mmCIF file of C-alpha atoms and ligand atoms in Angstrom:
data_model
loop_
_atom_site.group_PDB
_atom_site.id
_atom_site.type_symbol
_atom_site.label_atom_id
_atom_site.label_comp_id
_atom_site.label_asym_id
_atom_site.label_seq_id
_atom_site.Cartn_x
_atom_site.Cartn_y
_atom_site.Cartn_z
ATOM 1 C CA MET N 12 0.000 0.000 0.000
ATOM 2 C CA TYR N 13 1.086 3.575 -0.676
ATOM 3 C CA GLU N 14 1.107 6.188 2.013
ATOM 4 C CA ARG N 15 -1.824 8.407 1.216
ATOM 5 C CA ARG N 16 -1.838 12.134 1.721
ATOM 6 C CA SER N 17 -3.933 13.008 4.712
ATOM 7 C CA THR N 18 -6.980 15.074 3.828
ATOM 8 C CA ARG N 19 -10.154 16.324 5.410
ATOM 9 C CA ARG N 20 -13.150 14.066 5.034
ATOM 10 C CA ILE N 21 -16.375 15.099 3.346
ATOM 11 C CA SER N 22 -19.418 13.023 2.429
ATOM 12 C CA VAL N 23 -21.177 12.785 -0.898
ATOM 13 C CA GLY N 24 -24.456 11.191 0.173
ATOM 14 C CA LYS N 25 -23.398 7.945 1.814
ATOM 15 C CA VAL N 26 -19.968 7.909 0.153
ATOM 16 C CA PRO N 27 -17.146 9.291 2.301
ATOM 17 C CA VAL N 28 -14.409 11.125 0.393
ATOM 18 C CA GLY N 29 -10.963 11.882 1.835
ATOM 19 C CA GLY N 30 -9.678 11.335 5.342
ATOM 20 C CA GLY N 31 -8.495 7.795 4.560
ATOM 21 C CA SER N 32 -11.782 6.600 2.977
ATOM 22 C CA PRO N 33 -11.553 4.233 0.009
ATOM 23 C CA ILE N 34 -10.822 6.100 -3.223
ATOM 24 C CA SER N 35 -14.104 6.428 -5.083
ATOM 25 C CA VAL N 36 -14.829 6.026 -8.782
ATOM 26 C CA GLN N 37 -16.903 8.644 -10.542
ATOM 27 C CA SER N 38 -18.453 8.958 -13.961
ATOM 28 C CA MET N 39 -20.973 11.159 -15.718
ATOM 29 C CA THR N 40 -24.179 10.347 -17.542
ATOM 30 C CA THR N 41 -24.421 11.225 -21.232
ATOM 31 C CA THR N 42 -28.220 11.288 -21.436
ATOM 32 C CA LYS N 43 -30.362 14.419 -21.190
ATOM 33 C CA THR N 44 -31.043 14.735 -17.472
ATOM 34 C CA SER N 45 -34.682 15.515 -18.325
ATOM 35 C CA ASP N 46 -34.905 11.934 -19.712
ATOM 36 C CA VAL N 47 -35.510 10.372 -16.318
ATOM 37 C CA GLU N 48 -35.805 6.723 -17.360
ATOM 38 C CA GLY N 49 -32.868 6.862 -19.783
ATOM 39 C CA THR N 50 -30.656 8.548 -17.200
ATOM 40 C CA LEU N 51 -31.615 6.066 -14.488
ATOM 41 C CA GLN N 52 -30.845 3.145 -16.809
ATOM 42 C CA GLN N 53 -27.384 4.556 -17.378
ATOM 43 C CA ILE N 54 -26.877 5.166 -13.661
ATOM 44 C CA TYR N 55 -27.787 1.551 -12.863
ATOM 45 C CA ALA N 56 -25.333 0.308 -15.508
ATOM 46 C CA LEU N 57 -22.635 2.587 -14.076
ATOM 47 C CA ALA N 58 -23.255 1.376 -10.529
ATOM 48 C CA ALA N 59 -23.005 -2.247 -11.712
ATOM 49 C CA ALA N 60 -19.658 -1.436 -13.378
ATOM 50 C CA GLY N 61 -18.190 -0.074 -10.130
ATOM 51 C CA CYS N 62 -19.137 3.603 -10.167
ATOM 52 C CA ASP N 63 -19.530 5.045 -6.649
ATOM 53 C CA ILE N 64 -20.702 8.587 -7.441
ATOM 54 C CA VAL N 65 -22.341 9.826 -10.639
ATOM 55 C CA ARG N 66 -22.575 13.319 -12.070
ATOM 56 C CA CYS N 67 -25.472 14.559 -14.196
ATOM 57 C CA THR N 68 -25.594 17.868 -15.998
ATOM 58 C CA CYS N 69 -28.033 20.436 -14.657
ATOM 59 C CA ASN N 70 -28.019 22.919 -17.507
ATOM 60 C CA GLU N 71 -31.722 23.844 -17.717
ATOM 61 C CA ILE N 72 -34.804 23.840 -15.557
ATOM 62 C CA GLU N 73 -36.036 20.567 -17.139
ATOM 63 C CA ALA N 74 -32.793 18.939 -15.994
ATOM 64 C CA ALA N 75 -33.371 20.106 -12.411
ATOM 65 C CA GLU N 76 -36.911 18.724 -12.590
ATOM 66 C CA GLY N 77 -35.515 15.434 -13.900
ATOM 67 C CA LEU N 78 -33.066 15.320 -10.985
ATOM 68 C CA ALA N 79 -35.960 15.604 -8.528
ATOM 69 C CA GLN N 80 -37.241 12.274 -9.900
ATOM 70 C CA ILE N 81 -33.867 10.626 -10.476
ATOM 71 C CA VAL N 82 -32.289 11.253 -7.060
ATOM 72 C CA PRO N 83 -34.752 9.193 -4.975
ATOM 73 C CA ARG N 84 -34.401 6.213 -7.369
ATOM 74 C CA SER N 85 -30.630 6.285 -7.857
ATOM 75 C CA PRO N 86 -28.537 3.534 -6.221
ATOM 76 C CA ILE N 87 -25.539 5.911 -5.911
ATOM 77 C CA PRO N 88 -25.164 9.583 -4.917
ATOM 78 C CA ILE N 89 -25.742 12.201 -7.594
ATOM 79 C CA ILE N 90 -23.738 15.347 -8.189
ATOM 80 C CA ALA N 91 -25.203 18.120 -10.336
ATOM 81 C CA ASP N 92 -22.763 19.590 -12.853
ATOM 82 C CA ILE N 93 -23.175 23.357 -13.073
ATOM 83 C CA HIS N 94 -21.746 25.697 -15.691
ATOM 84 C CA HIS N 95 -22.520 29.396 -16.174
ATOM 85 C CA GLN N 96 -25.915 29.577 -14.405
ATOM 86 C CA TYR N 97 -25.590 29.706 -10.660
ATOM 87 C CA ARG N 98 -29.392 29.490 -10.399
ATOM 88 C CA MET N 99 -29.161 25.946 -11.738
ATOM 89 C CA ALA N 100 -27.051 25.098 -8.673
ATOM 90 C CA LEU N 101 -29.826 26.371 -6.414
ATOM 91 C CA ALA N 102 -32.429 24.437 -8.436
ATOM 92 C CA ALA N 103 -30.357 21.230 -8.271
ATOM 93 C CA MET N 104 -30.077 21.515 -4.487
ATOM 94 C CA GLU N 105 -33.833 21.964 -4.305
ATOM 95 C CA ALA N 106 -34.117 18.771 -6.416
ATOM 96 C CA GLY N 107 -32.285 16.882 -3.662
ATOM 97 C CA VAL N 108 -28.857 16.199 -5.216
ATOM 98 C CA HIS N 109 -26.050 14.967 -2.954
ATOM 99 C CA GLY N 110 -23.507 17.518 -4.134
ATOM 100 C CA LEU N 111 -22.540 20.052 -6.790
ATOM 101 C CA ARG N 112 -19.690 20.603 -9.174
ATOM 102 C CA LEU N 113 -18.963 24.258 -9.977
ATOM 103 C CA ASN N 114 -16.552 25.427 -12.648
ATOM 104 C CA PRO N 115 -14.862 28.607 -11.374
ATOM 105 C CA GLY N 116 -13.946 29.438 -14.968
ATOM 106 C CA ASN N 117 -17.525 30.144 -15.890
ATOM 107 C CA ILE N 118 -19.345 31.175 -12.697
ATOM 108 C CA ARG N 119 -17.233 34.157 -11.787
ATOM 109 C CA LYS N 120 -19.359 36.677 -9.884
ATOM 110 C CA PRO N 121 -18.363 36.456 -6.198
ATOM 111 C CA GLU N 122 -21.946 37.084 -5.055
ATOM 112 C CA HIS N 123 -23.192 34.147 -7.138
ATOM 113 C CA ILE N 124 -20.478 31.814 -5.846
ATOM 114 C CA LYS N 125 -21.177 32.851 -2.266
ATOM 115 C CA ALA N 126 -24.966 32.438 -2.702
ATOM 116 C CA VAL N 127 -24.430 28.835 -3.848
ATOM 117 C CA ALA N 128 -21.891 28.078 -1.099
ATOM 118 C CA SER N 129 -24.191 29.514 1.600
ATOM 119 C CA GLU N 130 -27.094 27.379 0.421
ATOM 120 C CA ALA N 131 -24.901 24.262 0.275
ATOM 121 C CA ARG N 132 -23.573 25.033 3.771
ATOM 122 C CA ASP N 133 -27.128 25.298 5.137
ATOM 123 C CA ARG N 134 -28.129 22.034 3.475
ATOM 124 C CA GLY N 135 -24.934 20.209 4.475
ATOM 125 C CA LEU N 136 -23.998 19.452 0.858
ATOM 126 C CA PRO N 137 -20.456 19.207 -0.578
ATOM 127 C CA ILE N 138 -19.205 21.083 -3.639
ATOM 128 C CA ARG N 139 -16.415 20.170 -6.011
ATOM 129 C CA ILE N 140 -14.455 23.107 -7.338
ATOM 130 C CA GLY N 141 -13.807 21.770 -10.805
ATOM 131 C CA VAL N 142 -11.061 23.842 -12.408
ATOM 132 C CA ASN N 143 -10.646 22.888 -16.042
ATOM 133 C CA GLY N 144 -7.655 23.831 -18.166
ATOM 134 C CA GLY N 145 -9.924 24.432 -21.159
ATOM 135 C CA SER N 146 -12.186 26.950 -19.401
ATOM 136 C CA LEU N 147 -9.808 28.845 -17.136
ATOM 137 C CA ASP N 148 -10.767 32.427 -16.206
ATOM 138 C CA PRO N 149 -9.186 34.582 -18.984
ATOM 139 C CA ALA N 150 -7.814 36.995 -16.352
ATOM 140 C CA LEU N 151 -5.744 34.165 -14.822
ATOM 141 C CA TYR N 152 -4.695 32.998 -18.253
ATOM 142 C CA ASP N 153 -3.324 36.479 -18.982
ATOM 143 C CA LYS N 154 -1.745 36.900 -15.556
ATOM 144 C CA HIS N 155 0.209 33.626 -15.849
ATOM 145 C CA GLY N 156 1.007 34.035 -19.530
ATOM 146 C CA GLY N 157 -1.064 31.001 -20.566
ATOM 147 C CA LEU N 158 -2.404 27.799 -19.119
ATOM 148 C CA THR N 159 -0.034 26.782 -16.332
ATOM 149 C CA ALA N 160 -0.269 24.652 -13.213
ATOM 150 C CA ALA N 161 0.048 27.816 -11.082
ATOM 151 C CA ALA N 162 -2.846 29.462 -12.942
ATOM 152 C CA MET N 163 -5.122 26.464 -12.315
ATOM 153 C CA VAL N 164 -4.157 26.295 -8.654
ATOM 154 C CA GLU N 165 -4.770 30.025 -8.246
ATOM 155 C CA SER N 166 -8.245 29.584 -9.738
ATOM 156 C CA ALA N 167 -9.021 26.897 -7.142
ATOM 157 C CA LEU N 168 -7.625 28.997 -4.279
ATOM 158 C CA GLN N 169 -9.707 32.024 -5.322
ATOM 159 C CA GLU N 170 -12.860 29.921 -5.215
ATOM 160 C CA ILE N 171 -11.907 28.474 -1.830
ATOM 161 C CA ALA N 172 -11.495 32.025 -0.484
ATOM 162 C CA TYR N 173 -15.087 32.856 -1.488
ATOM 163 C CA PHE N 174 -16.320 29.618 0.096
ATOM 164 C CA GLU N 175 -14.469 30.300 3.312
ATOM 165 C CA GLU N 176 -15.859 33.829 3.515
ATOM 166 C CA VAL N 177 -19.290 32.269 4.058
ATOM 167 C CA GLY N 178 -17.990 29.497 6.307
ATOM 168 C CA PHE N 179 -18.319 26.693 3.749
ATOM 169 C CA GLU N 180 -15.678 23.971 4.103
ATOM 170 C CA ALA N 181 -17.157 20.815 2.552
ATOM 171 C CA TYR N 182 -15.326 21.135 -0.744
ATOM 172 C CA LYS N 183 -13.086 18.945 -2.841
ATOM 173 C CA ILE N 184 -11.081 20.137 -5.774
ATOM 174 C CA SER N 185 -9.988 19.094 -9.228
ATOM 175 C CA VAL N 186 -7.499 20.791 -11.551
ATOM 176 C CA LYS N 187 -7.944 18.801 -14.745
ATOM 177 C CA ALA N 188 -6.148 19.387 -18.007
ATOM 178 C CA SER N 189 -5.884 17.323 -21.160
ATOM 179 C CA ASN N 190 -2.093 17.623 -21.010
ATOM 180 C CA VAL N 191 -0.864 14.911 -18.616
ATOM 181 C CA PRO N 192 2.369 16.532 -17.287
ATOM 182 C CA LEU N 193 0.489 19.817 -16.722
ATOM 183 C CA MET N 194 -2.299 18.101 -14.840
ATOM 184 C CA VAL N 195 0.186 16.141 -12.708
ATOM 185 C CA ASP N 196 2.069 19.356 -11.828
ATOM 186 C CA ALA N 197 -1.129 21.207 -10.934
ATOM 187 C CA TYR N 198 -2.318 18.435 -8.592
ATOM 188 C CA ARG N 199 1.090 18.180 -6.917
ATOM 189 C CA MET N 200 1.124 21.928 -6.341
ATOM 190 C CA LEU N 201 -2.414 21.872 -4.982
ATOM 191 C CA ALA N 202 -1.681 18.914 -2.699
ATOM 192 C CA ASP N 203 1.150 20.940 -1.139
ATOM 193 C CA ALA N 204 -1.058 23.987 -0.643
ATOM 194 C CA ILE N 205 -4.240 22.607 0.963
ATOM 195 C CA ASP N 206 -5.643 19.592 2.791
ATOM 196 C CA ALA N 207 -8.988 19.320 0.970
ATOM 197 C CA PRO N 208 -9.744 16.023 -0.790
ATOM 198 C CA LEU N 209 -8.823 15.943 -4.475
ATOM 199 C CA HIS N 210 -10.730 14.528 -7.422
ATOM 200 C CA LEU N 211 -8.344 13.348 -10.163
ATOM 201 C CA GLY N 212 -8.840 13.303 -13.888
ATOM 202 C CA VAL N 213 -7.287 13.994 -17.275
ATOM 203 C CA THR N 214 -9.948 15.991 -19.022
ATOM 204 C CA GLU N 215 -10.990 15.246 -22.617
ATOM 205 C CA ALA N 216 -8.683 12.234 -22.674
ATOM 206 C CA GLY N 217 -10.400 11.059 -25.874
ATOM 207 C CA PRO N 218 -11.483 7.639 -27.138
ATOM 208 C CA PRO N 219 -9.833 4.414 -25.947
ATOM 209 C CA PRO N 220 -7.196 3.090 -26.163
ATOM 210 C CA ALA N 221 -5.279 6.428 -26.339
ATOM 211 C CA GLY N 222 -7.717 8.012 -23.867
ATOM 212 C CA LEU N 223 -7.257 5.153 -21.428
ATOM 213 C CA VAL N 224 -3.480 5.491 -21.653
ATOM 214 C CA LYS N 225 -3.550 9.247 -21.033
ATOM 215 C CA ALA N 226 -6.027 9.038 -18.155
ATOM 216 C CA THR N 227 -4.131 6.156 -16.549
ATOM 217 C CA ALA N 228 -0.787 7.936 -16.940
ATOM 218 C CA GLY N 229 -2.031 11.015 -15.080
ATOM 219 C CA ILE N 230 -4.241 9.394 -12.470
ATOM 220 C CA ALA N 231 -1.941 6.472 -11.625
ATOM 221 C CA THR N 232 1.126 8.718 -11.302
ATOM 222 C CA LEU N 233 -0.637 10.796 -8.666
ATOM 223 C CA LEU N 234 -2.229 7.835 -6.879
ATOM 224 C CA LEU N 235 1.202 6.247 -6.534
ATOM 225 C CA GLU N 236 2.362 9.435 -4.817
ATOM 226 C CA GLY N 237 -0.540 9.126 -2.376
ATOM 227 C CA ILE N 238 -2.473 11.989 -4.009
ATOM 228 C CA GLY N 239 -6.164 11.608 -4.887
ATOM 229 C CA ASP N 240 -9.421 10.761 -3.156
ATOM 230 C CA THR N 241 -11.785 10.238 -6.072
ATOM 231 C CA ILE N 242 -11.089 9.615 -9.756
ATOM 232 C CA ARG N 243 -12.754 9.824 -13.142
ATOM 233 C CA PHE N 244 -11.633 8.562 -16.532
ATOM 234 C CA SER N 245 -13.004 11.176 -18.992
ATOM 235 C CA LEU N 246 -13.263 8.956 -22.056
ATOM 236 C CA THR N 247 -15.028 9.558 -25.328
ATOM 237 C CA ALA N 248 -16.856 6.283 -24.897
ATOM 238 C CA ASP N 249 -19.798 4.683 -23.132
ATOM 239 C CA PRO N 250 -19.513 5.945 -19.533
ATOM 240 C CA VAL N 251 -19.695 2.332 -18.357
ATOM 241 C CA GLU N 252 -16.181 1.985 -19.809
ATOM 242 C CA GLU N 253 -15.077 4.922 -17.664
ATOM 243 C CA ALA N 254 -16.433 3.353 -14.510
ATOM 244 C CA ARG N 255 -14.904 -0.023 -15.338
ATOM 245 C CA ALA N 256 -11.517 1.544 -16.072
ATOM 246 C CA GLY N 257 -11.565 3.514 -12.832
ATOM 247 C CA ARG N 258 -12.449 0.492 -10.811
ATOM 248 C CA GLN N 259 -9.853 -1.658 -12.562
ATOM 249 C CA LEU N 260 -7.116 0.902 -11.997
ATOM 250 C CA LEU N 261 -7.820 1.065 -8.269
ATOM 251 C CA GLU N 262 -7.890 -2.732 -8.049
ATOM 252 C CA ALA N 263 -4.657 -3.039 -10.050
ATOM 253 C CA LEU N 264 -2.921 -0.619 -7.665
ATOM 254 C CA GLY N 265 -4.274 -2.483 -4.648
ATOM 255 C CA LEU N 266 -6.220 0.599 -3.568
ATOM 256 C CA ARG N 267 -9.638 -1.049 -3.678
ATOM 257 C CA GLU N 268 -10.668 -4.564 -2.857
ATOM 258 C CA ARG N 269 -11.133 -6.705 -5.951
ATOM 259 C CA LYS N 270 -14.774 -7.192 -6.908
ATOM 260 C CA ASN N 271 -14.553 -8.490 -10.463
ATOM 261 C CA VAL N 272 -12.400 -10.949 -12.340
ATOM 262 C CA ASP N 273 -8.773 -9.981 -12.919
ATOM 263 C CA LEU N 274 -8.212 -11.555 -16.309
ATOM 264 C CA ILE N 275 -4.605 -12.224 -17.185
ATOM 265 C CA ALA N 276 -3.594 -13.663 -20.536
ATOM 266 C CA CYS N 277 -0.318 -14.497 -22.201
ATOM 267 C CA PRO N 278 0.675 -12.247 -25.124
ATOM 268 C CA SER N 279 0.736 -15.318 -27.385
ATOM 269 C CA CYS N 280 3.719 -16.473 -29.394
ATOM 270 C CA GLY N 281 4.726 -19.003 -32.008
ATOM 271 C CA ARG N 282 3.805 -21.800 -29.640
ATOM 272 C CA ALA N 283 0.158 -20.719 -29.202
ATOM 273 C CA GLU N 284 -2.376 -23.429 -29.937
ATOM 274 C CA ILE N 285 -5.372 -21.100 -30.059
ATOM 275 C CA ASP N 286 -6.228 -17.542 -31.027
ATOM 276 C CA VAL N 287 -5.373 -16.188 -27.563
ATOM 277 C CA ILE N 288 -6.736 -12.704 -28.338
ATOM 278 C CA ASP N 289 -10.126 -14.098 -29.336
ATOM 279 C CA VAL N 290 -10.425 -16.442 -26.340
ATOM 280 C CA ALA N 291 -9.264 -13.738 -23.909
ATOM 281 C CA ASN N 292 -11.757 -11.245 -25.341
ATOM 282 C CA ARG N 293 -14.588 -13.756 -25.147
ATOM 283 C CA ALA N 294 -13.637 -14.573 -21.567
ATOM 284 C CA MET N 295 -13.499 -10.828 -20.746
ATOM 285 C CA GLU N 296 -16.994 -10.443 -22.165
ATOM 286 C CA ALA N 297 -18.322 -13.505 -20.339
ATOM 287 C CA PHE N 298 -17.022 -12.249 -16.992
ATOM 288 C CA ALA N 299 -17.690 -8.526 -17.638
ATOM 289 C CA ASP N 300 -19.256 -7.170 -14.439
ATOM 290 C CA ARG N 301 -19.812 -10.522 -12.695
ATOM 291 C CA LYS N 302 -18.905 -10.178 -9.064
ATOM 292 C CA LEU N 303 -16.186 -12.854 -9.019
ATOM 293 C CA PRO N 304 -13.077 -11.569 -7.219
ATOM 294 C CA LEU N 305 -10.714 -14.094 -8.826
ATOM 295 C CA GLN N 306 -7.604 -13.992 -10.965
ATOM 296 C CA ILE N 307 -8.225 -16.015 -14.115
ATOM 297 C CA ALA N 308 -5.632 -16.834 -16.763
ATOM 298 C CA VAL N 309 -5.978 -17.566 -20.470
ATOM 299 C CA MET N 310 -2.771 -19.105 -21.792
ATOM 300 C CA GLY N 311 -1.957 -19.991 -25.374
ATOM 301 C CA CYS N 312 -0.241 -23.310 -24.778
ATOM 302 C CA VAL N 313 -0.047 -26.079 -22.260
ATOM 303 C CA VAL N 314 3.757 -26.180 -22.472
ATOM 304 C CA ASN N 315 4.334 -22.995 -20.492
ATOM 305 C CA GLY N 316 0.840 -21.763 -19.618
ATOM 306 C CA PRO N 317 0.058 -23.561 -16.333
ATOM 307 C CA GLY N 318 3.528 -22.827 -14.951
ATOM 308 C CA GLU N 319 3.567 -19.151 -15.953
ATOM 309 C CA ALA N 320 0.120 -18.597 -14.452
ATOM 310 C CA ARG N 321 0.515 -20.801 -11.391
ATOM 311 C CA GLU N 322 -0.498 -17.972 -9.052
ATOM 312 C CA ALA N 323 -3.872 -17.517 -10.765
ATOM 313 C CA ASP N 324 -6.921 -18.933 -8.989
ATOM 314 C CA LEU N 325 -8.050 -20.546 -12.217
ATOM 315 C CA GLY N 326 -6.720 -20.778 -15.738
ATOM 316 C CA ILE N 327 -6.923 -22.547 -19.038
ATOM 317 C CA ALA N 328 -4.170 -23.453 -21.483
ATOM 318 C CA ALA N 329 -4.605 -24.793 -24.988
ATOM 319 C CA GLY N 330 -3.037 -27.971 -26.326
ATOM 320 C CA ASN N 331 -3.920 -30.414 -29.068
ATOM 321 C CA LYS N 332 -7.373 -28.860 -29.701
ATOM 322 C CA ARG N 333 -8.233 -29.146 -26.021
ATOM 323 C CA GLY N 334 -8.358 -26.779 -23.110
ATOM 324 C CA HIS N 335 -6.435 -27.772 -19.974
ATOM 325 C CA LEU N 336 -7.990 -26.222 -16.901
ATOM 326 C CA PHE N 337 -5.845 -25.576 -13.891
ATOM 327 C CA VAL N 338 -6.552 -24.282 -10.386
ATOM 328 C CA LYS N 339 -3.616 -22.684 -8.543
ATOM 329 C CA GLY N 340 -1.287 -24.362 -11.052
ATOM 330 C CA ARG N 341 -2.826 -27.855 -10.587
ATOM 331 C CA ASN N 342 -4.392 -29.465 -13.643
ATOM 332 C CA VAL N 343 -8.028 -30.250 -12.880
ATOM 333 C CA ALA N 344 -9.842 -30.980 -16.152
ATOM 334 C CA VAL N 345 -9.655 -31.192 -19.928
ATOM 335 C CA VAL N 346 -12.390 -29.691 -22.122
ATOM 336 C CA PRO N 347 -12.938 -29.406 -25.882
ATOM 337 C CA GLU N 348 -11.313 -26.256 -27.339
ATOM 338 C CA ASP N 349 -14.635 -24.626 -28.252
ATOM 339 C CA GLU N 350 -15.906 -24.972 -24.675
ATOM 340 C CA MET N 351 -12.978 -23.232 -22.988
ATOM 341 C CA VAL N 352 -14.770 -20.024 -22.054
ATOM 342 C CA GLU N 353 -17.906 -21.791 -20.771
ATOM 343 C CA ALA N 354 -15.733 -24.102 -18.675
ATOM 344 C CA LEU N 355 -13.882 -21.129 -17.178
ATOM 345 C CA VAL N 356 -17.171 -19.490 -16.173
ATOM 346 C CA GLU N 357 -18.487 -22.707 -14.599
ATOM 347 C CA TRP N 358 -15.280 -23.337 -12.606
ATOM 348 C CA ALA N 359 -15.018 -19.690 -11.580
ATOM 349 C CA GLU N 360 -18.503 -19.772 -10.135
ATOM 350 C CA PHE N 361 -17.707 -22.992 -8.264
ATOM 351 C CA ILE N 362 -14.477 -21.528 -6.854
ATOM 352 C CA ASN N 363 -16.207 -18.316 -5.863
ATOM 353 C CA GLU N 364 -18.731 -20.309 -3.872
ATOM 354 C CA HIS N 365 -16.579 -23.127 -2.468
ATOM 355 C CA GLY N 366 -12.932 -22.033 -2.767
ATOM 356 C CA THR N 367 -9.927 -23.359 -4.718
ATOM 357 C CA GLU N 368 -9.279 -26.310 -2.407
ATOM 358 C CA ALA N 369 -12.799 -27.653 -2.915
ATOM 359 C CA ALA N 370 -12.337 -27.237 -6.670
ATOM 360 C CA ILE N 371 -9.094 -29.259 -6.612
ATOM 361 C CA ALA N 372 -10.727 -31.857 -4.352
ATOM 362 C CA ARG N 373 -13.637 -32.420 -6.751
ATOM 363 C CA ALA N 374 -11.288 -32.944 -9.722
ATOM 364 C CA ASP N 375 -9.521 -36.042 -11.006
ATOM 365 C CA THR N 376 -6.162 -34.242 -10.852
ATOM 366 C CA ALA N 377 -4.103 -37.335 -11.670
ATOM 367 C CA ARG N 378 -5.968 -37.875 -14.918
ATOM 368 C CA ALA N 379 -5.933 -34.172 -15.839
ATOM 369 C CA GLU N 380 -2.171 -34.003 -15.202
ATOM 370 C CA ARG N 381 -1.595 -37.131 -17.330
ATOM 371 C CA GLU N 382 -3.575 -35.624 -20.225
ATOM 372 C CA ALA N 383 -1.732 -32.292 -19.906
ATOM 373 C CA GLN N 384 1.612 -34.082 -19.867
ATOM 374 C CA ARG N 385 0.631 -36.004 -23.001
ATOM 375 C CA ASP N 386 -0.350 -32.846 -24.895
ATOM 376 C CA ARG N 387 2.727 -31.035 -23.609
ATOM 377 C CA SER N 388 4.996 -33.798 -24.927
ATOM 378 C CA ALA N 389 3.155 -33.908 -28.250
ATOM 379 C CA LEU N 390 3.631 -30.140 -28.641
ATOM 380 C CA LEU N 391 7.296 -30.316 -27.714
ATOM 381 C CA ASP N 392 7.784 -33.088 -30.286
ATOM 382 C CA GLU N 393 5.980 -31.073 -32.912
ATOM 383 C CA LYS N 394 7.356 -27.571 -32.230
ATOM 384 C CA GLY N 395 10.449 -28.290 -30.210
ATOM 385 C CA GLU N 396 11.726 -26.320 -27.256
ATOM 386 C CA ASP N 397 12.178 -23.190 -29.368
ATOM 387 C CA ALA N 398 8.755 -22.503 -30.852
ATOM 388 C CA ASN N 399 9.743 -19.062 -32.058
ATOM 389 C CA ARG N 400 12.758 -20.401 -33.931
ATOM 390 C CA SER N 401 14.815 -17.742 -32.182
ATOM 391 C CA ALA N 402 18.070 -19.745 -32.231
ATOM 392 C CA GLU N 403 17.611 -20.365 -35.952
ATOM 393 C CA ARG N 404 16.864 -16.652 -36.509
ATOM 394 C CA ILE N 405 19.956 -15.566 -34.597
ATOM 395 C CA VAL N 406 22.097 -17.776 -36.821
ATOM 396 C CA GLU N 407 20.397 -16.220 -39.839
ATOM 397 C CA ILE N 408 20.920 -12.636 -38.513
ATOM 398 C CA ARG N 409 24.603 -13.336 -37.848
ATOM 399 C CA ARG N 410 24.998 -14.833 -41.308
ATOM 400 C CA THR N 411 23.287 -11.799 -42.958
ATOM 401 C CA ALA N 412 25.270 -9.298 -40.880
ATOM 402 C CA GLY N 413 28.478 -11.198 -41.623
ATOM 403 C CA ASP N 414 27.779 -11.021 -45.352
ATOM 404 C CA GLU N 415 27.673 -7.203 -45.359
HETATM 405 S S1 SF4 C 15 4.772 -20.013 -24.526
HETATM 406 FE FE1 SF4 C 15 2.568 -20.533 -24.454
HETATM 407 S S2 SF4 C 15 1.822 -19.432 -22.673
HETATM 408 FE FE2 SF4 C 15 3.790 -18.478 -23.184
HETATM 409 S S3 SF4 C 15 3.280 -16.773 -24.593
HETATM 410 FE FE3 SF4 C 15 3.660 -18.569 -25.883
HETATM 411 S S4 SF4 C 15 1.618 -19.450 -26.192
HETATM 412 FE FE4 SF4 C 15 1.468 -18.094 -24.433
#
């Protein structure tokens, strides 16, 4: 575990943020907030994918009215996203939301900011000060000679000063930018300056996979330094992908308890007996959001697969048109190649319910090991120890280089 920066704790509905609470995953709906049923459907899908807190835009009075119906039926707390119209913040609070996000770049009148903060204070609601590199106050842009980490931090500190003038302290802050090094600098600077919880994100990261890489680069760098209390992957994709990515990142860093399958797969090589990419993708789809906190391996061959993935709870390796299932490195069963994914799901469910020892106990391990050994030997006979022909290639490279 990494030593986390100590921050004040606030609450977004029932979700605690900061002060040593688990790091929460956020996302944002893409529906019109006035479409109550459509928005709720998306919220339920997000919650199932691991989202802890969801944000909905509140850009018009119909959206605020929609929120009044959505909030009581939502399984997770709702934050209203406010830009430009401070009155929408007041309407969203009246609708019962669990928190607000204000962009200091586009609600700039101190009296408006203070009116919202006073109302939130009286209602006991938190506010995120969401500074965004793309919509920074032009005055700060000019003062700092462009978009800099210091300019973003100053924007956040200005907003905090207005909040504190009216005695409002339940705030968290984000200083997002689409440029990863800039965003990392801004968060580091902010973390040194204040003890409020921080919400991390790389804004407008774009579509996956590039968007995933950018968001992960920024968010993971900061998390590994102990900075960050909530996170969002801002992807140009179905928001369910954002929630899944956020959850998976926290699980990969050991910052949240594993809830879903951790699928590992070999990268494939000349020895592969199956299309590893296809089987791994099908397995990923089959497990999707199933609540099975197991590590499951898909390996391309029975020669190296079971050994390389011996730490996995469950795995499958291909050999001679068959799938060799193994539990904690022990061979437990052999299934036809086209039933590999189904077999993984069935064994995973058994292990989740009864544990790995019970799974090994119910298997004919001696027979499974014999079969695996047979296919392993057959493959070694057929492809040899060096399936990638690397030794042969090296000889060839040396010969070519020597000829020059
Ligand atoms: S040796 Fe087997 S398990 Fe390892 S990468 Fe190649 S196919 Fe996959």
